[in-house]
């Protein structure tokens, strides 16, 4: 088992830390600002519609629960996207071109890119993730499976602008953003985000992006209300995290998970509903809840292909190709930056 704390030496070329645990991994720490969880949570609980941002789901327990969600029978996005990547990987590779500088945004365990790497053969794979240790472990594991691959792991918050720490002028640039994480942005924020990705990959750069599609509401509702209660546990874990990290006293038995498809806004909404009138203290401040009152914790937008194309065009991209499964549950789309 590798040491979780990397031993690092300086690399003369691009000034990353060269990870001695794996010859092929270069580590660039852009020192992402830590979210001010206390200020954000207190402001969210004080607003008329109480809210907590979904980025706070992902502490260690939340990340484990999310991994479990991805394997649930009702949660179709992960397995459907992987099947699309498997089936059409060669075509995707043709679109993106070999020998690219391939940036993966929010790479997590780098599981999906494994399906594509054989066909893609990028010059450099650059996973970007905010979670330093997880990023390093995944980058090392990947480098040991693909010993020829140069891996430049970048610890950064991809949701805010950052400059690529490695420039490869002779190689095309491409980005990979799977999982329909774009659906967790408000559409205006998704557009801003895509525009920034466009700036990062430059004119002519290609983005391969996973986008979840509008479908039968019963399928959508089941995916966020699984029978095993894993999504409920994931949602409620937020309150446990606040109790632990922000000296809160949420009674987890006095809140329940609720998720539903909001047809008008084309999004799944997740909420935590207070099951009684109560007062909760967080970081020394009090918040009153009425019975039935909600904390809005997540939006997961679902797109029609034309709708997503319109959004991509507003962000300076031209859609090139769309791959879907036979039931059109999920799509992987190739966009080229015209900006
Ligand atoms: C990470 N994201 C794309 C997931 C989604 O489906 O919106 C998060 C999630 N929330 C509940 N289940 C999964």
Coordinates of C-alpha atoms and ligand atoms in Angstrom, one line a residue:
X1 CA 0.0 0.0 0.0
X2 CA 1.4 3.4 -1.0
X3 CA 2.1 6.0 1.6
X4 CA -0.9 8.5 1.7
X5 CA 1.6 11.4 2.2
X6 CA 3.5 11.8 -1.1
X7 CA 7.2 12.2 -0.9
X8 CA 7.9 14.9 -3.6
X9 CA 10.8 16.4 -5.4
X10 CA 10.9 19.4 -7.7
X11 CA 10.7 18.8 -11.4
X12 CA 12.7 21.3 -13.3
X13 CA 10.4 21.5 -16.4
X14 CA 7.1 22.8 -15.2
X15 CA 7.7 23.2 -11.5
X16 CA 5.3 20.5 -10.3
X17 CA 6.2 18.2 -7.4
X18 CA 7.4 15.0 -9.0
X19 CA 5.7 12.2 -7.0
X20 CA 8.5 9.7 -6.0
X21 CA 5.9 7.1 -5.3
X22 CA 5.1 6.9 -9.0
X23 CA 7.6 8.0 -11.7
X24 CA 4.9 8.9 -14.2
X25 CA 2.9 11.2 -11.8
X26 CA 3.6 14.9 -11.5
X27 CA 1.6 16.7 -8.9
X28 CA 0.6 20.3 -9.1
X29 CA -1.0 21.8 -6.1
X30 CA -2.9 25.0 -6.9
X31 CA -4.0 25.3 -3.3
X32 CA -7.7 25.6 -3.9
X33 CA -9.4 27.9 -1.4
X34 CA -11.3 26.0 1.3
X35 CA -15.0 26.9 1.2
X36 CA -16.0 28.9 4.2
X37 CA -18.5 26.2 5.2
X38 CA -19.6 28.0 8.4
X39 CA -20.4 31.3 6.7
X40 CA -22.1 29.5 3.7
X41 CA -24.2 27.2 5.9
X42 CA -25.3 29.9 8.3
X43 CA -26.3 32.2 5.4
X44 CA -28.2 29.4 3.7
X45 CA -30.1 28.5 6.8
X46 CA -31.0 32.1 7.4
X47 CA -32.5 32.6 3.9
X48 CA -36.3 32.4 3.4
X49 CA -36.0 29.2 1.4
X50 CA -33.4 27.4 3.6
X51 CA -30.6 25.9 1.5
X52 CA -27.3 24.1 1.8
X53 CA -25.0 23.9 -1.2
X54 CA -24.5 20.3 -2.6
X55 CA -20.7 20.7 -2.6
X56 CA -20.9 20.1 1.2
X57 CA -22.3 16.5 0.6
X58 CA -18.8 15.2 -0.1
X59 CA -17.0 14.6 3.2
X60 CA -15.5 11.1 3.6
X61 CA -18.9 9.5 4.5
X62 CA -20.7 11.4 1.8
X63 CA -18.2 10.4 -0.8
X64 CA -18.6 6.8 0.2
X65 CA -22.4 7.1 0.0
X66 CA -22.2 8.7 -3.4
X67 CA -20.0 5.8 -4.6
X68 CA -22.8 3.5 -3.3
X69 CA -25.5 5.5 -5.1
X70 CA -23.6 5.0 -8.4
X71 CA -24.1 1.2 -8.1
X72 CA -27.8 1.3 -7.1
X73 CA -30.2 -0.4 -9.5
X74 CA -32.4 2.7 -9.7
X75 CA -29.5 5.1 -10.3
X76 CA -29.1 4.6 -14.1
X77 CA -26.7 7.5 -14.9
X78 CA -23.4 5.9 -14.0
X79 CA -23.8 2.5 -15.6
X80 CA -25.5 4.0 -18.6
X81 CA -22.7 6.5 -19.2
X82 CA -20.1 3.8 -18.8
X83 CA -21.9 1.6 -21.3
X84 CA -22.0 4.5 -23.8
X85 CA -18.2 5.1 -23.3
X86 CA -17.5 1.4 -23.8
X87 CA -19.6 1.2 -26.9
X88 CA -18.5 4.4 -28.6
X89 CA -15.1 4.9 -27.1
X90 CA -13.3 4.5 -30.5
X91 CA -15.5 7.1 -32.2
X92 CA -15.0 9.5 -29.3
X93 CA -11.3 9.0 -29.6
X94 CA -11.5 9.8 -33.3
X95 CA -13.2 13.1 -32.5
X96 CA -10.8 14.1 -29.7
X97 CA -7.7 13.1 -31.7
X98 CA -4.7 11.1 -30.4
X99 CA -1.8 12.7 -28.6
X100 CA -4.0 15.3 -26.8
X101 CA -3.5 17.1 -23.5
X102 CA -6.6 15.6 -21.9
X103 CA -7.9 17.4 -18.8
X104 CA -10.5 15.6 -16.7
X105 CA -12.5 18.0 -14.5
X106 CA -13.5 16.6 -11.1
X107 CA -11.7 13.3 -11.8
X108 CA -12.5 11.6 -8.5
X109 CA -11.4 8.0 -8.9
X110 CA -10.7 8.4 -12.6
X111 CA -12.8 5.3 -13.3
X112 CA -14.6 6.5 -16.4
X113 CA -11.4 7.7 -18.2
X114 CA -10.1 4.1 -17.9
X115 CA -12.7 3.0 -20.4
X116 CA -11.4 5.6 -22.9
X117 CA -7.7 5.7 -22.4
X118 CA -6.8 2.7 -24.5
X119 CA -8.5 4.3 -27.5
X120 CA -7.6 7.9 -26.7
X121 CA -3.9 7.5 -26.1
X122 CA -3.4 11.1 -24.9
X123 CA 0.1 12.6 -24.6
X124 CA -0.7 13.8 -21.1
X125 CA -3.7 13.0 -18.9
X126 CA -4.4 15.8 -16.4
X127 CA -6.9 14.8 -13.7
X128 CA -8.2 17.9 -11.8
X129 CA -9.8 17.4 -8.4
X130 CA -10.1 19.3 -5.1
X131 CA -9.5 16.3 -2.9
X132 CA -5.7 16.1 -2.7
X133 CA -5.2 12.6 -1.3
X134 CA -7.9 11.0 -3.4
X135 CA -6.4 12.6 -6.5
X136 CA -2.9 11.4 -5.8
X137 CA -4.1 7.8 -5.0
X138 CA -6.2 7.7 -8.2
X139 CA -3.4 9.2 -10.3
X140 CA -0.9 6.6 -9.0
X141 CA -3.3 3.7 -9.6
X142 CA -3.9 4.9 -13.1
X143 CA -0.3 5.4 -13.9
X144 CA 0.5 1.9 -12.7
X145 CA -2.1 0.4 -15.1
X146 CA -1.0 2.7 -18.0
X147 CA 2.8 2.9 -17.5
X148 CA 3.3 4.8 -20.8
X149 CA 0.9 7.6 -19.8
X150 CA 2.2 10.9 -18.4
X151 CA -0.1 12.0 -15.6
X152 CA -0.1 15.6 -14.4
X153 CA -2.5 15.6 -11.4
X154 CA -3.8 19.0 -10.5
X155 CA -5.3 19.8 -7.1
X156 CA -7.7 22.6 -7.9
X157 CA -11.3 23.6 -7.6
X158 CA -12.6 23.2 -11.2
X159 CA -15.6 25.3 -10.5
X160 CA -13.5 28.5 -10.3
X161 CA -11.1 29.7 -13.0
X162 CA -7.6 28.3 -12.9
X163 CA -4.7 28.2 -15.4
X164 CA -3.4 24.9 -16.6
X165 CA 0.0 24.3 -15.0
X166 CA 1.4 22.5 -18.1
X167 CA 1.3 24.0 -21.6
X168 CA 1.8 21.5 -24.5
X169 CA 1.7 23.8 -27.5
X170 CA 2.0 21.1 -30.1
X171 CA -0.8 19.0 -28.8
X172 CA -4.5 19.4 -29.2
X173 CA -6.3 20.1 -26.0
X174 CA -9.4 18.2 -24.8
X175 CA -11.5 18.1 -21.7
X176 CA -13.6 15.4 -20.2
X177 CA -16.4 16.2 -17.8
X178 CA -18.5 13.0 -17.2
X179 CA -21.3 12.1 -14.8
X180 CA -23.7 14.9 -15.7
X181 CA -22.1 17.0 -13.0
X182 CA -23.0 19.9 -15.3
X183 CA -26.6 19.2 -14.1
X184 CA -25.7 20.3 -10.6
X185 CA -25.1 23.9 -11.8
X186 CA -27.9 26.3 -12.4
X187 CA -28.1 26.7 -16.2
X188 CA -26.6 30.2 -16.1
X189 CA -23.7 28.9 -14.0
X190 CA -23.3 25.9 -16.4
X191 CA -23.0 28.4 -19.3
X192 CA -20.3 30.4 -17.4
X193 CA -18.5 27.2 -16.5
X194 CA -18.5 25.9 -20.1
X195 CA -17.2 29.3 -21.3
X196 CA -14.3 28.9 -18.8
X197 CA -13.6 25.4 -20.0
X198 CA -13.6 26.8 -23.6
X199 CA -10.9 29.3 -22.5
X200 CA -8.9 26.6 -20.9
X201 CA -8.9 24.3 -24.0
X202 CA -8.6 27.1 -26.5
X203 CA -10.2 27.6 -29.9
X204 CA -10.7 24.2 -31.6
X205 CA -10.4 22.3 -28.3
X206 CA -13.0 19.6 -27.7
X207 CA -15.1 18.9 -24.7
X208 CA -16.5 15.4 -24.1
X209 CA -19.3 15.9 -21.6
X210 CA -21.9 13.5 -19.9
X211 CA -25.4 15.0 -19.9
X212 CA -28.4 13.3 -18.3
X213 CA -31.6 13.5 -20.3
X214 CA -35.2 14.3 -19.6
X215 CA -37.2 11.0 -19.4
X216 CA -40.2 9.3 -17.8
X217 CA -40.7 11.0 -14.5
X218 CA -41.1 7.7 -12.7
X219 CA -37.5 6.7 -13.7
X220 CA -36.2 10.0 -12.6
X221 CA -38.0 10.0 -9.3
X222 CA -36.9 6.4 -8.5
X223 CA -33.2 7.3 -9.2
X224 CA -33.3 9.8 -6.4
X225 CA -35.6 7.8 -4.0
X226 CA -33.9 4.4 -4.0
X227 CA -35.5 1.6 -2.1
X228 CA -32.4 0.9 0.0
X229 CA -32.5 4.5 1.3
X230 CA -28.9 5.2 0.2
X231 CA -29.8 8.6 -1.3
X232 CA -31.7 9.5 1.8
X233 CA -28.6 8.6 3.9
X234 CA -26.5 10.7 1.5
X235 CA -28.8 13.7 1.9
X236 CA -29.1 13.4 5.7
X237 CA -25.4 13.0 6.1
X238 CA -25.2 16.8 5.5
X239 CA -26.8 17.4 8.8
X240 CA -24.5 14.9 10.5
X241 CA -21.6 16.7 9.0
X242 CA -22.9 20.1 10.2
X243 CA -23.4 18.7 13.7
X244 CA -19.8 17.4 13.7
X245 CA -18.0 20.2 12.0
X246 CA -20.1 23.3 12.9
X247 CA -21.2 22.3 16.4
X248 CA -24.8 21.7 15.3
X249 CA -27.6 19.9 17.1
X250 CA -29.7 18.7 14.2
X251 CA -31.9 15.7 15.3
X252 CA -31.5 13.4 12.3
X253 CA -34.8 11.6 13.2
X254 CA -36.7 14.9 12.8
X255 CA -35.8 15.4 9.2
X256 CA -36.7 13.3 6.2
X257 CA -35.3 13.1 2.6
X258 CA -37.5 14.2 -0.2
X259 CA -36.6 14.2 -3.9
X260 CA -38.9 14.9 -6.9
X261 CA -38.7 16.0 -10.5
X262 CA -39.8 19.6 -11.0
X263 CA -41.1 19.4 -14.6
X264 CA -41.4 23.2 -15.0
X265 CA -37.7 23.7 -14.2
X266 CA -36.6 20.3 -15.6
X267 CA -34.7 19.4 -12.5
X268 CA -34.6 16.9 -9.7
X269 CA -34.8 18.8 -6.4
X270 CA -33.5 17.3 -3.2
X271 CA -34.8 18.6 0.1
X272 CA -34.6 17.8 3.8
X273 CA -38.0 18.2 5.4
X274 CA -38.5 19.0 9.0
X275 CA -41.0 16.5 10.5
X276 CA -42.0 18.9 13.3
X277 CA -41.8 22.4 14.6
X278 CA -38.3 22.7 16.1
X279 CA -35.3 25.0 16.8
X280 CA -31.8 24.0 15.7
X281 CA -28.5 25.5 16.8
X282 CA -25.5 25.7 14.5
X283 CA -22.3 27.4 15.5
X284 CA -24.0 29.3 18.3
X285 CA -26.9 30.5 16.1
X286 CA -30.6 29.4 16.2
X287 CA -32.8 28.5 13.3
X288 CA -36.6 27.9 13.6
X289 CA -38.2 25.2 11.5
X290 CA -41.9 24.7 10.9
X291 CA -43.3 21.2 10.4
X292 CA -43.0 20.5 6.7
X293 CA -40.4 23.3 6.1
X294 CA -37.6 22.3 3.8
X295 CA -33.8 22.8 3.4
X296 CA -33.1 22.7 -0.4
X297 CA -29.9 20.7 -0.8
X298 CA -29.5 19.9 -4.5
X299 CA -30.7 20.5 -8.1
X300 CA -29.9 18.0 -10.8
X301 CA -31.0 19.5 -14.1
X302 CA -32.0 17.1 -16.9
X303 CA -31.7 18.3 -20.5
X304 CA -33.2 17.6 -23.9
X305 CA -30.4 17.3 -26.4
X306 CA -31.5 20.4 -28.3
X307 CA -31.7 22.3 -25.0
X308 CA -28.2 21.4 -24.0
X309 CA -27.0 22.3 -27.5
X310 CA -28.5 25.7 -27.1
X311 CA -26.7 26.2 -23.8
X312 CA -23.4 25.0 -25.3
X313 CA -23.7 27.4 -28.2
X314 CA -24.4 30.3 -25.8
X315 CA -21.1 29.3 -24.2
X316 CA -19.2 29.4 -27.5
X317 CA -19.2 25.7 -28.3
X318 CA -20.5 24.0 -31.4
X319 CA -22.0 20.5 -30.8
X320 CA -20.3 17.9 -33.0
X321 CA -21.7 14.5 -32.0
X322 CA -24.0 12.9 -29.4
X323 CA -23.9 9.3 -28.3
X324 CA -26.8 7.9 -26.3
X325 CA -27.9 4.5 -25.0
X326 CA -30.8 2.8 -26.9
X327 CA -33.4 4.1 -24.4
X328 CA -32.0 7.6 -24.5
X329 CA -31.6 7.8 -20.8
X330 CA -28.2 9.5 -20.9
X331 CA -25.9 11.2 -23.4
X332 CA -22.2 11.8 -24.0
X333 CA -21.6 14.8 -26.2
X334 CA -18.6 16.1 -28.1
X335 CA -18.5 19.9 -28.3
X336 CA -15.9 22.0 -30.1
X337 CA -14.9 25.4 -28.9
X338 CA -15.5 28.1 -31.4
X339 CA -14.9 30.9 -28.9
Ligands
LIG1 C1 -22.9 14.3 -8.8 N1 -24.3 14.4 -9.4 C2 -24.2 14.4 -10.9 C3 -25.3 13.5 -8.9 C4 -26.6 13.8 -9.6 O1 -27.3 12.8 -10.0 O2 -27.0 14.9 -9.7 C5 -25.4 13.7 -7.4 C6 -26.5 12.9 -6.8 N2 -27.4 13.4 -5.9 C7 -28.2 12.4 -5.6 N3 -27.9 11.3 -6.2 C8 -26.8 11.6 -6.9

